PDB file of C-alpha atoms and ligand atoms in Angstrom:
ATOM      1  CA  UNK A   1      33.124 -55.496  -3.693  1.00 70.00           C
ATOM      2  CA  UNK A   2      29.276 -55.862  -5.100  1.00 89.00           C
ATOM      3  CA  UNK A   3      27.199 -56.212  -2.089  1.00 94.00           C
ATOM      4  CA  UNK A   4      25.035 -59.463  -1.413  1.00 97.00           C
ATOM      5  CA  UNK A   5      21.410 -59.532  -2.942  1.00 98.00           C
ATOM      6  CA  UNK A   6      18.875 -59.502   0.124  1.00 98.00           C
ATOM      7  CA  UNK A   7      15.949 -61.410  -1.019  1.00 98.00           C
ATOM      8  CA  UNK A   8      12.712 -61.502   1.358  1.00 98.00           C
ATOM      9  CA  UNK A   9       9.841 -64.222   1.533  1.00 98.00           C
ATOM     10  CA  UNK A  10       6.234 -63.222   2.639  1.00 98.00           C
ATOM     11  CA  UNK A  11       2.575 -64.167   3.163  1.00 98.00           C
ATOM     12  CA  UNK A  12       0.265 -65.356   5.236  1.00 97.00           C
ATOM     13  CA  UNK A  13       0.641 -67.906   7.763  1.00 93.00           C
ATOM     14  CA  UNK A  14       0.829 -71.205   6.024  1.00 93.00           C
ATOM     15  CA  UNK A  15       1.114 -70.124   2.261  1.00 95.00           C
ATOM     16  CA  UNK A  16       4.726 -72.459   1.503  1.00 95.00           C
ATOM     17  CA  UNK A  17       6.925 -69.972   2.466  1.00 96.00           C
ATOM     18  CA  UNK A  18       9.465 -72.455   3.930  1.00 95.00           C
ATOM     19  CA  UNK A  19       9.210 -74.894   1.085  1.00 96.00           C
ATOM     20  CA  UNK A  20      10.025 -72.062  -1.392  1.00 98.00           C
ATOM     21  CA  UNK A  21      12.901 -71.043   0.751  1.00 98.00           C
ATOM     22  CA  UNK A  22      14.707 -74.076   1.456  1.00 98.00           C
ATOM     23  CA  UNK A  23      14.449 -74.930  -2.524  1.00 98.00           C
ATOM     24  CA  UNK A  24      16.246 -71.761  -3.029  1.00 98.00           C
ATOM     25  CA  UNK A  25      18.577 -72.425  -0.373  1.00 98.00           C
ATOM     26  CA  UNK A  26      19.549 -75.990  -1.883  1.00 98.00           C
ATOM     27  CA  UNK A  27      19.821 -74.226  -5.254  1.00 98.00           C
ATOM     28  CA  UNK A  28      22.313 -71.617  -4.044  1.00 98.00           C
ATOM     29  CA  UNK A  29      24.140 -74.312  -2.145  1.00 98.00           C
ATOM     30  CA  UNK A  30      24.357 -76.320  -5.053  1.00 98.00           C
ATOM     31  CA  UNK A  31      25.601 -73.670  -7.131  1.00 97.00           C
ATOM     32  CA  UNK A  32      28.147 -72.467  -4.831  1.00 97.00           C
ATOM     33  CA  UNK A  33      26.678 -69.286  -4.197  1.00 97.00           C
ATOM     34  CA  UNK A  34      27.633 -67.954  -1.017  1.00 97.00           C
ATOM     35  CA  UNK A  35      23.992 -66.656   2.067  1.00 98.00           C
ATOM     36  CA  UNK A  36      23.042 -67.076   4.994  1.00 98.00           C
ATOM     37  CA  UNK A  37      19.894 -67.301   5.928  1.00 97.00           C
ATOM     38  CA  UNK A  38      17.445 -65.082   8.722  1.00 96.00           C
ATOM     39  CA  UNK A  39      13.999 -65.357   9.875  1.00 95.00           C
ATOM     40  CA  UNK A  40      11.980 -62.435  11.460  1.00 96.00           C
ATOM     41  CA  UNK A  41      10.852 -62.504  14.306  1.00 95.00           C
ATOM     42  CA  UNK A  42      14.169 -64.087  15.871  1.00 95.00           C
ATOM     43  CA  UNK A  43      17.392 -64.897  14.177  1.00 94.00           C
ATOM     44  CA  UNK A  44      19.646 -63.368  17.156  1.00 96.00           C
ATOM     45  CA  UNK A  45      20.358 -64.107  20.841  1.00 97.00           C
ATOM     46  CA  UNK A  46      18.225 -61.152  21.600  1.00 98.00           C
ATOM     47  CA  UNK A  47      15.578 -61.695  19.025  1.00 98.00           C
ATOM     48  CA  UNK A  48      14.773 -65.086  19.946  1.00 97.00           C
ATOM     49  CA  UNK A  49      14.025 -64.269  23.323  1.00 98.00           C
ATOM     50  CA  UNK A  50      11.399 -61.616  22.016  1.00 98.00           C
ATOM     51  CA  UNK A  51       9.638 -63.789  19.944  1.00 97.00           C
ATOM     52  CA  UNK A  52       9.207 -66.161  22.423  1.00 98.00           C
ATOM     53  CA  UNK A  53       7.004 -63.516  24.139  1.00 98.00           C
ATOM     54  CA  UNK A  54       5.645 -62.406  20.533  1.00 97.00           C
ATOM     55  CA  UNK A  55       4.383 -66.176  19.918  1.00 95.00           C
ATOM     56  CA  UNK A  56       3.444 -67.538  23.446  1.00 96.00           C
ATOM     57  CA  UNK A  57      -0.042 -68.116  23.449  1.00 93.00           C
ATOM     58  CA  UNK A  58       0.117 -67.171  27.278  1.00 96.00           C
ATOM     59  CA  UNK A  59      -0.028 -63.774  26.283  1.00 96.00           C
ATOM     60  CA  UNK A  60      -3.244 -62.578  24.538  1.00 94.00           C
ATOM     61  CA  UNK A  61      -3.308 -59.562  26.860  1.00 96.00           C
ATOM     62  CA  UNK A  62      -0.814 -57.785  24.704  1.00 97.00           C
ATOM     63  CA  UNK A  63      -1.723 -54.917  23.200  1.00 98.00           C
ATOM     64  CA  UNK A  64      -1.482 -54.152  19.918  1.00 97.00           C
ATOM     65  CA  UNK A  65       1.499 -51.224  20.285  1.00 98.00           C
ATOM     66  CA  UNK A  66       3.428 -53.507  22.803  1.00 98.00           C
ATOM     67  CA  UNK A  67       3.445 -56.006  19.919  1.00 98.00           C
ATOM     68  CA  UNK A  68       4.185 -53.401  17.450  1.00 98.00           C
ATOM     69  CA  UNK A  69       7.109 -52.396  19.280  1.00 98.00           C
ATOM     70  CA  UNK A  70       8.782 -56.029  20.079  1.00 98.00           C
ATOM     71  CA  UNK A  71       8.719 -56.556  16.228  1.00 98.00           C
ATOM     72  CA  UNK A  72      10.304 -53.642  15.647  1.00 98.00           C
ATOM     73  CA  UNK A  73      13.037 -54.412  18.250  1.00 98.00           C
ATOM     74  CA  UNK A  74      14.088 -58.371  16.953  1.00 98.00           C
ATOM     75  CA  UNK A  75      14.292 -56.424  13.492  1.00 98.00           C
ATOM     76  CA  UNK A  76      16.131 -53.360  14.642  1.00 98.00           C
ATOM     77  CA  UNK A  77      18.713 -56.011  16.503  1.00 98.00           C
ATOM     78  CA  UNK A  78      18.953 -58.446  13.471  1.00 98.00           C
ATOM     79  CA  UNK A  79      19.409 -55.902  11.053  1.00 98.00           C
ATOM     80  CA  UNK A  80      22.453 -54.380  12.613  1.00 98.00           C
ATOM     81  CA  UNK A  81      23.630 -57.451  14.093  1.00 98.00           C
ATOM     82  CA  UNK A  82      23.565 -60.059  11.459  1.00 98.00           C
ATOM     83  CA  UNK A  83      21.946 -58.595   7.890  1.00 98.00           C
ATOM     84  CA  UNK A  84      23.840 -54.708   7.344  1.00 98.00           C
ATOM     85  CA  UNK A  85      27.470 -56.751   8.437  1.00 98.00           C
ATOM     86  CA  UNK A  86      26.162 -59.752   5.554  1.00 98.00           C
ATOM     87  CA  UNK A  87      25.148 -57.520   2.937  1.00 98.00           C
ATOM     88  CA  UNK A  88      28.477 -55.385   3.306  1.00 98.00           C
ATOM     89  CA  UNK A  89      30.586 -58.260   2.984  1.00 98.00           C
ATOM     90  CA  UNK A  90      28.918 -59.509  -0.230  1.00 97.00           C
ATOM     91  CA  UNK A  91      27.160 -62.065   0.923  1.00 98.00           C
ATOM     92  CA  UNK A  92      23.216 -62.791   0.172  1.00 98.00           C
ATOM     93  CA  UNK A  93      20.785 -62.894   2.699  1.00 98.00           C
ATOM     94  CA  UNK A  94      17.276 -64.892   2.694  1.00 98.00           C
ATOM     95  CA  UNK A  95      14.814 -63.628   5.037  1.00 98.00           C
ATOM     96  CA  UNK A  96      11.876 -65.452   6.212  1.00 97.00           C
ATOM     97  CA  UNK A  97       9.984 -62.257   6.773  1.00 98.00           C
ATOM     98  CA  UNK A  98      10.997 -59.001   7.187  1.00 98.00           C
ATOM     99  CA  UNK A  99       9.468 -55.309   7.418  1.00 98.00           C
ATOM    100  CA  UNK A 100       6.267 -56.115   4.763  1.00 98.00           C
ATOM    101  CA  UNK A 101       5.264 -58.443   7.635  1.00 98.00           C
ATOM    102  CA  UNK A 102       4.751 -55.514  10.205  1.00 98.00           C
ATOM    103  CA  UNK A 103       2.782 -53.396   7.541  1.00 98.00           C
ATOM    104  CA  UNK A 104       0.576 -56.622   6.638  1.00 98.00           C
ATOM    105  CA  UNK A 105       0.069 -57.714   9.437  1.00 97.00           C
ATOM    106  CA  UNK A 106       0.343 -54.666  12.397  1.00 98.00           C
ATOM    107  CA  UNK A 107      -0.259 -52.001   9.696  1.00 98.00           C
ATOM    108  CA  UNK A 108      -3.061 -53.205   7.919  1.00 97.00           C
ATOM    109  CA  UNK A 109      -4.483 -56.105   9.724  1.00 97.00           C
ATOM    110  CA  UNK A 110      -4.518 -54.764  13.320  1.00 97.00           C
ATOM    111  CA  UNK A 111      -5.243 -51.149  11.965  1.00 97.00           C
ATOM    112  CA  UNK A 112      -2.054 -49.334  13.528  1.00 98.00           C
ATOM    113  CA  UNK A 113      -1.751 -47.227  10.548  1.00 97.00           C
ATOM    114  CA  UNK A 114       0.775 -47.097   7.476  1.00 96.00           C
ATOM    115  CA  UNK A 115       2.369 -43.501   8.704  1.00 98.00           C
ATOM    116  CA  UNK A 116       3.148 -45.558  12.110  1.00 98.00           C
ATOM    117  CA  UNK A 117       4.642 -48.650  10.529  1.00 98.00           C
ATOM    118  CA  UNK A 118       6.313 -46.886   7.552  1.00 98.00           C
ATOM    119  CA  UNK A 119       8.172 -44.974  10.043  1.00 98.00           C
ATOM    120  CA  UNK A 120       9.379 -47.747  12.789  1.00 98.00           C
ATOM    121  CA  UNK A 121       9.930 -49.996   9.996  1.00 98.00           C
ATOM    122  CA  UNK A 122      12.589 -47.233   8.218  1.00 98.00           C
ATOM    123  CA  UNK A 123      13.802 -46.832  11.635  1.00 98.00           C
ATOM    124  CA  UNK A 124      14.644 -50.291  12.920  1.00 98.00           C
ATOM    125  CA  UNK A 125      16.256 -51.241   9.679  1.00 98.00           C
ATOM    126  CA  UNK A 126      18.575 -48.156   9.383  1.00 96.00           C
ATOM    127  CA  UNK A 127      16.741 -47.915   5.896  1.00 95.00           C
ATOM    128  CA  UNK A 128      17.796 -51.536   4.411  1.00 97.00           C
ATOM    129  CA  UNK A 129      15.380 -52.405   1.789  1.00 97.00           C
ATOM    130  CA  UNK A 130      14.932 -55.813   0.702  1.00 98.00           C
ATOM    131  CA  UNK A 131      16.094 -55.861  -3.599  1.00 98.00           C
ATOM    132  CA  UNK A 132      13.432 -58.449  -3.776  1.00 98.00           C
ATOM    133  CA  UNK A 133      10.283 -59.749  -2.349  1.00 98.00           C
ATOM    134  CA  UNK A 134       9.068 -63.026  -3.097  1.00 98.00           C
ATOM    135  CA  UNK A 135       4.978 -62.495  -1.350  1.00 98.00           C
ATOM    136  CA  UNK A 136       3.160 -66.191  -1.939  1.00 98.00           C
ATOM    137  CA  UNK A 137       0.206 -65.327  -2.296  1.00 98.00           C
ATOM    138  CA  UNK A 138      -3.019 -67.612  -1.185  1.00 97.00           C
ATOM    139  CA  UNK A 139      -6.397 -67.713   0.055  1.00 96.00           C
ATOM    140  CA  UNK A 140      -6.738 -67.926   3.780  1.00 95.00           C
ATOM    141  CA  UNK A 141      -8.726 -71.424   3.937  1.00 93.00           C
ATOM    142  CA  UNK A 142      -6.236 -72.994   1.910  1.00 92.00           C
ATOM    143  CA  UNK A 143      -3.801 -71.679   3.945  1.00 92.00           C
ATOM    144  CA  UNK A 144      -5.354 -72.938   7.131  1.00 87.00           C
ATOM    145  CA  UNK A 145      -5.782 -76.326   6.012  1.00 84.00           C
ATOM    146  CA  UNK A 146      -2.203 -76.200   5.588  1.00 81.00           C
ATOM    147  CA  UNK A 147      -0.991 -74.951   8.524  1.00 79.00           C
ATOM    148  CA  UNK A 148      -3.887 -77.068  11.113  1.00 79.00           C
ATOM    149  CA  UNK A 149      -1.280 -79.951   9.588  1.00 79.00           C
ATOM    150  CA  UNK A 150       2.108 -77.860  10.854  1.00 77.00           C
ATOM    151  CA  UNK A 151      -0.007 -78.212  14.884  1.00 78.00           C
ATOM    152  CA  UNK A 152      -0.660 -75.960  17.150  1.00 79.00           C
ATOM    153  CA  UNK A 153      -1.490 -72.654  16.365  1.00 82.00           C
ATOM    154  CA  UNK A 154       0.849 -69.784  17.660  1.00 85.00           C
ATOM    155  CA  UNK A 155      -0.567 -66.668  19.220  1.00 83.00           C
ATOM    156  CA  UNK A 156      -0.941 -64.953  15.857  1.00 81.00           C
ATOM    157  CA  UNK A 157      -2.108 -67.815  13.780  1.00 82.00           C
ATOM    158  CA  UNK A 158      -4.952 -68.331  16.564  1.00 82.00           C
ATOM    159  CA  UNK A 159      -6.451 -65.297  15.435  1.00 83.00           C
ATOM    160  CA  UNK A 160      -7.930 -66.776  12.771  1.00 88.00           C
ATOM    161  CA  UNK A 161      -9.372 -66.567   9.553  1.00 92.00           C
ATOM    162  CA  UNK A 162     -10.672 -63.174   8.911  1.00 94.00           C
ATOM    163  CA  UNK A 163      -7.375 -61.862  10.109  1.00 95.00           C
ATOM    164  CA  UNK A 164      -5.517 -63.369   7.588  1.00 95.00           C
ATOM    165  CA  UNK A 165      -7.709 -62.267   5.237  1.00 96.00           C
ATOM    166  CA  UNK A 166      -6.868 -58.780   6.179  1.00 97.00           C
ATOM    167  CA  UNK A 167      -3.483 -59.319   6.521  1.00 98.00           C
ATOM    168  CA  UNK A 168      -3.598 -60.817   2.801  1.00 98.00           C
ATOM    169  CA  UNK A 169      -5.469 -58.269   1.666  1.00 98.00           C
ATOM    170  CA  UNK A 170      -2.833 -55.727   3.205  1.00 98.00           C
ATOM    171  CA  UNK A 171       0.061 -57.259   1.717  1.00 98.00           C
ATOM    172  CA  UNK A 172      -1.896 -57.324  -2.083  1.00 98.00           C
ATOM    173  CA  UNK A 173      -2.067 -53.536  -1.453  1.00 98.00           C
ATOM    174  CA  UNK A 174       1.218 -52.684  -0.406  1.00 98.00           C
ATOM    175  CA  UNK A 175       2.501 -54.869  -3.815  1.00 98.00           C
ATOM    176  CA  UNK A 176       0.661 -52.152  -5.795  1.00 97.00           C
ATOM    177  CA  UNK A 177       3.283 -49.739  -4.880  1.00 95.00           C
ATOM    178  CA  UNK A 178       6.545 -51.861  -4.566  1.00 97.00           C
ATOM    179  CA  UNK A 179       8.373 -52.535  -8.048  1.00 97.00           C
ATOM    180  CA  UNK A 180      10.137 -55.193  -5.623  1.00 98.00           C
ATOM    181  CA  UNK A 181       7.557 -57.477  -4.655  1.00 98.00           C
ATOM    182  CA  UNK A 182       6.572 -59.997  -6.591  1.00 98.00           C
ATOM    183  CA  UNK A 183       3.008 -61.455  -5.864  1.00 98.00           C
ATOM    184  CA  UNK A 184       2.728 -65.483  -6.962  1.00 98.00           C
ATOM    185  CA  UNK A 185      -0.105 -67.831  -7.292  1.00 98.00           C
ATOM    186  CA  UNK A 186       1.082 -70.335  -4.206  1.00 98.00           C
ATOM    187  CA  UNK A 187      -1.570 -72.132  -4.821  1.00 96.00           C
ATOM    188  CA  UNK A 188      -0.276 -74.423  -6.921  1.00 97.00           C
ATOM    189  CA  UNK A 189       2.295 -77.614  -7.158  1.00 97.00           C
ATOM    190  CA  UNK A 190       5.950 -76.374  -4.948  1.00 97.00           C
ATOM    191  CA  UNK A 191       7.575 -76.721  -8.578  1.00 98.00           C
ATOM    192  CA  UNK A 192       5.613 -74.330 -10.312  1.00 98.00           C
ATOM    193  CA  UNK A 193       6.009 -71.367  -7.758  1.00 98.00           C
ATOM    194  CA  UNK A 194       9.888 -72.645  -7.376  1.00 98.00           C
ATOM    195  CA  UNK A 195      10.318 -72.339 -11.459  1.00 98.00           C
ATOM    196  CA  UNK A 196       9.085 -68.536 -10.944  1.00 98.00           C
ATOM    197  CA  UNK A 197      11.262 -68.299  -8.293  1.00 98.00           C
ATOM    198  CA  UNK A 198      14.269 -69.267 -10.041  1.00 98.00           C
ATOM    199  CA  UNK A 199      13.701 -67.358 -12.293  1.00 98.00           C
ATOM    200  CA  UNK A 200      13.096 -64.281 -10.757  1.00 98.00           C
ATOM    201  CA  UNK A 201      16.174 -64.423  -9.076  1.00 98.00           C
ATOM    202  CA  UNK A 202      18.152 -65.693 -11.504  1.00 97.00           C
ATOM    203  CA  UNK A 203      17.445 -62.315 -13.732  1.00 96.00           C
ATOM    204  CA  UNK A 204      18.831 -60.030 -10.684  1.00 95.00           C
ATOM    205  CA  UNK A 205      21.953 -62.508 -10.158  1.00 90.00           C
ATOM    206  CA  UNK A 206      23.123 -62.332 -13.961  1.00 80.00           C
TER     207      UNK A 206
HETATM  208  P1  TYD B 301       6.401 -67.868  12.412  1.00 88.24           P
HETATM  209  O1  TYD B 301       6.233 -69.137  13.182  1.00 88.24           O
HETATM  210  O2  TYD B 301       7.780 -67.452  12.022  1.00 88.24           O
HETATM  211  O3  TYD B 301       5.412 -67.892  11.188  1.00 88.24           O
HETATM  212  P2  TYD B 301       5.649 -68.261   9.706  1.00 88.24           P
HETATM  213  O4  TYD B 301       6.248 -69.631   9.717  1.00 88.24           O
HETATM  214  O5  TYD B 301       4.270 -68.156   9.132  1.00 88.24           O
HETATM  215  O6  TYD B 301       6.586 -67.203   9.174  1.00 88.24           O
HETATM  216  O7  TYD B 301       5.706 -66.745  13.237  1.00 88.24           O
HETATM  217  C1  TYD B 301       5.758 -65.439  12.933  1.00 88.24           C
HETATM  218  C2  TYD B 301       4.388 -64.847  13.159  1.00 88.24           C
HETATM  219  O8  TYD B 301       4.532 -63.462  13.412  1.00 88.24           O
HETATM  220  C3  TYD B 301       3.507 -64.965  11.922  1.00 88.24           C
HETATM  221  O9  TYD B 301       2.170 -65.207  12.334  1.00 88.24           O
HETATM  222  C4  TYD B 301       3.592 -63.590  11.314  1.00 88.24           C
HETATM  223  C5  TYD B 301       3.790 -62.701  12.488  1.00 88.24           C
HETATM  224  N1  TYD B 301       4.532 -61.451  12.220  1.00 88.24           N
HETATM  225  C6  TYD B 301       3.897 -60.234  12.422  1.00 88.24           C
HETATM  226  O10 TYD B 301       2.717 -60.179  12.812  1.00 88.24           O
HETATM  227  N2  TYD B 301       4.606 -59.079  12.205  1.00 88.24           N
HETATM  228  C7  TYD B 301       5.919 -59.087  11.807  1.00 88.24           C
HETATM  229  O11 TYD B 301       6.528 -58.018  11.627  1.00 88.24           O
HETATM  230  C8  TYD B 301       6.567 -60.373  11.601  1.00 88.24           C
HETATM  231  C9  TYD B 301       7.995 -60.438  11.181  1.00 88.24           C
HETATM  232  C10 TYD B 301       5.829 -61.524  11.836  1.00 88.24           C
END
């Protein structure tokens, strides 16, 4: 038996990520073709309960290893628990996030180093690389005006603008060396990034 096609979403807080993904997901539903579908951090019993403390605004005294770390655990749990087990049995996965987030956002953005997240990020997912990485990629104000309509800002989104600038800016320099991810305009109409999309994926599935 083939195994399933794990396809990964990325960017910045508030580029369309969850549009994108839930047109693919009515796609694949529509076609019959068989996923489930993950988000990072989170997705398990365990992994919920960690991003709870990742996200709560209550806890800006965290420091940048301790949050390191926790991300690296929900991934390390959902990858053995739910993603490895999917993948074996054939079945696609769509992640909202996975391992590109930590070296955006902890590796790049909060300056803990690419050696450092290279290695926990190998680590916690037993070496399970994503076949495909759909980054959206979009300028930080954009994305803020955006997201300021989602509500309340989470602990990471509160840290503002020129950290999602870095965090873009880390995930544009990671795609430099990854064959797998694909970097799209997001700013423009939900259709036009969905037709790339589709088609993108579509290539891999046939
Ligand atoms: P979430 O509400 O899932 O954001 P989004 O809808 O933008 O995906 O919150 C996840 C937050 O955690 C988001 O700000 C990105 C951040 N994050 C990291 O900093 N490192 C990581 O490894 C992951 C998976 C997420």
């Amino acid at each position: 038996m083939s195994k399933g096609l794990f396809i990964t979403f990325e960017g910045i807080d508030g580029c369309g990520k969850s549009t994108q993904l839930n047109l693919l997901k009515e796609e694949f539903t529509k076609q019959g073709i068989e996923f489930i579908e993950v988000r990072e951090p989170g997705g398990t019993r365990v992994g919920e309960k960690i991003r709870t403390i990742l996200l709560d605004r209550k806890n800006d005294s965290m420091t940048r290893m301790a949050e390191l770390l926790l991300f690296e655990a929900a991934r390390a749990q959902i990858t053995e628990e739910v993603i490895i087990p999917a993948l074996e049995k054939g079945v696609n996965v769509i992640c909202d996030r996975f391992y590109d987030s930590t070296t955006a956002y902890q590796g790049y953005a909060n300056k803990m180093g690419r050696d450092l997240t290279d290695f926990l990020n190998l680590k916690a997912t037993n070496e399970t690389y994503p076949d495909i990485t759909l980054l959206l990629d979009i300028d930080p104000e954009t994305a803020c005006r955006r997201r300021s309509e989602r509500g309340e800002a989470d602990r990471i989104e509160a840290l503002g603008l020129a950290y999602q600038e870095a965090v873009r800016e880390g995930y544009l320099e990671l795609a430099k060396s990854e064959e797998r991810i694909k970097v799209l305009d997001a700013d423009r109409t939900p259709e036009a990034i969905y037709e790339e999309i589709h088609n993108l994926i579509w290539d891999l599935i046939s």
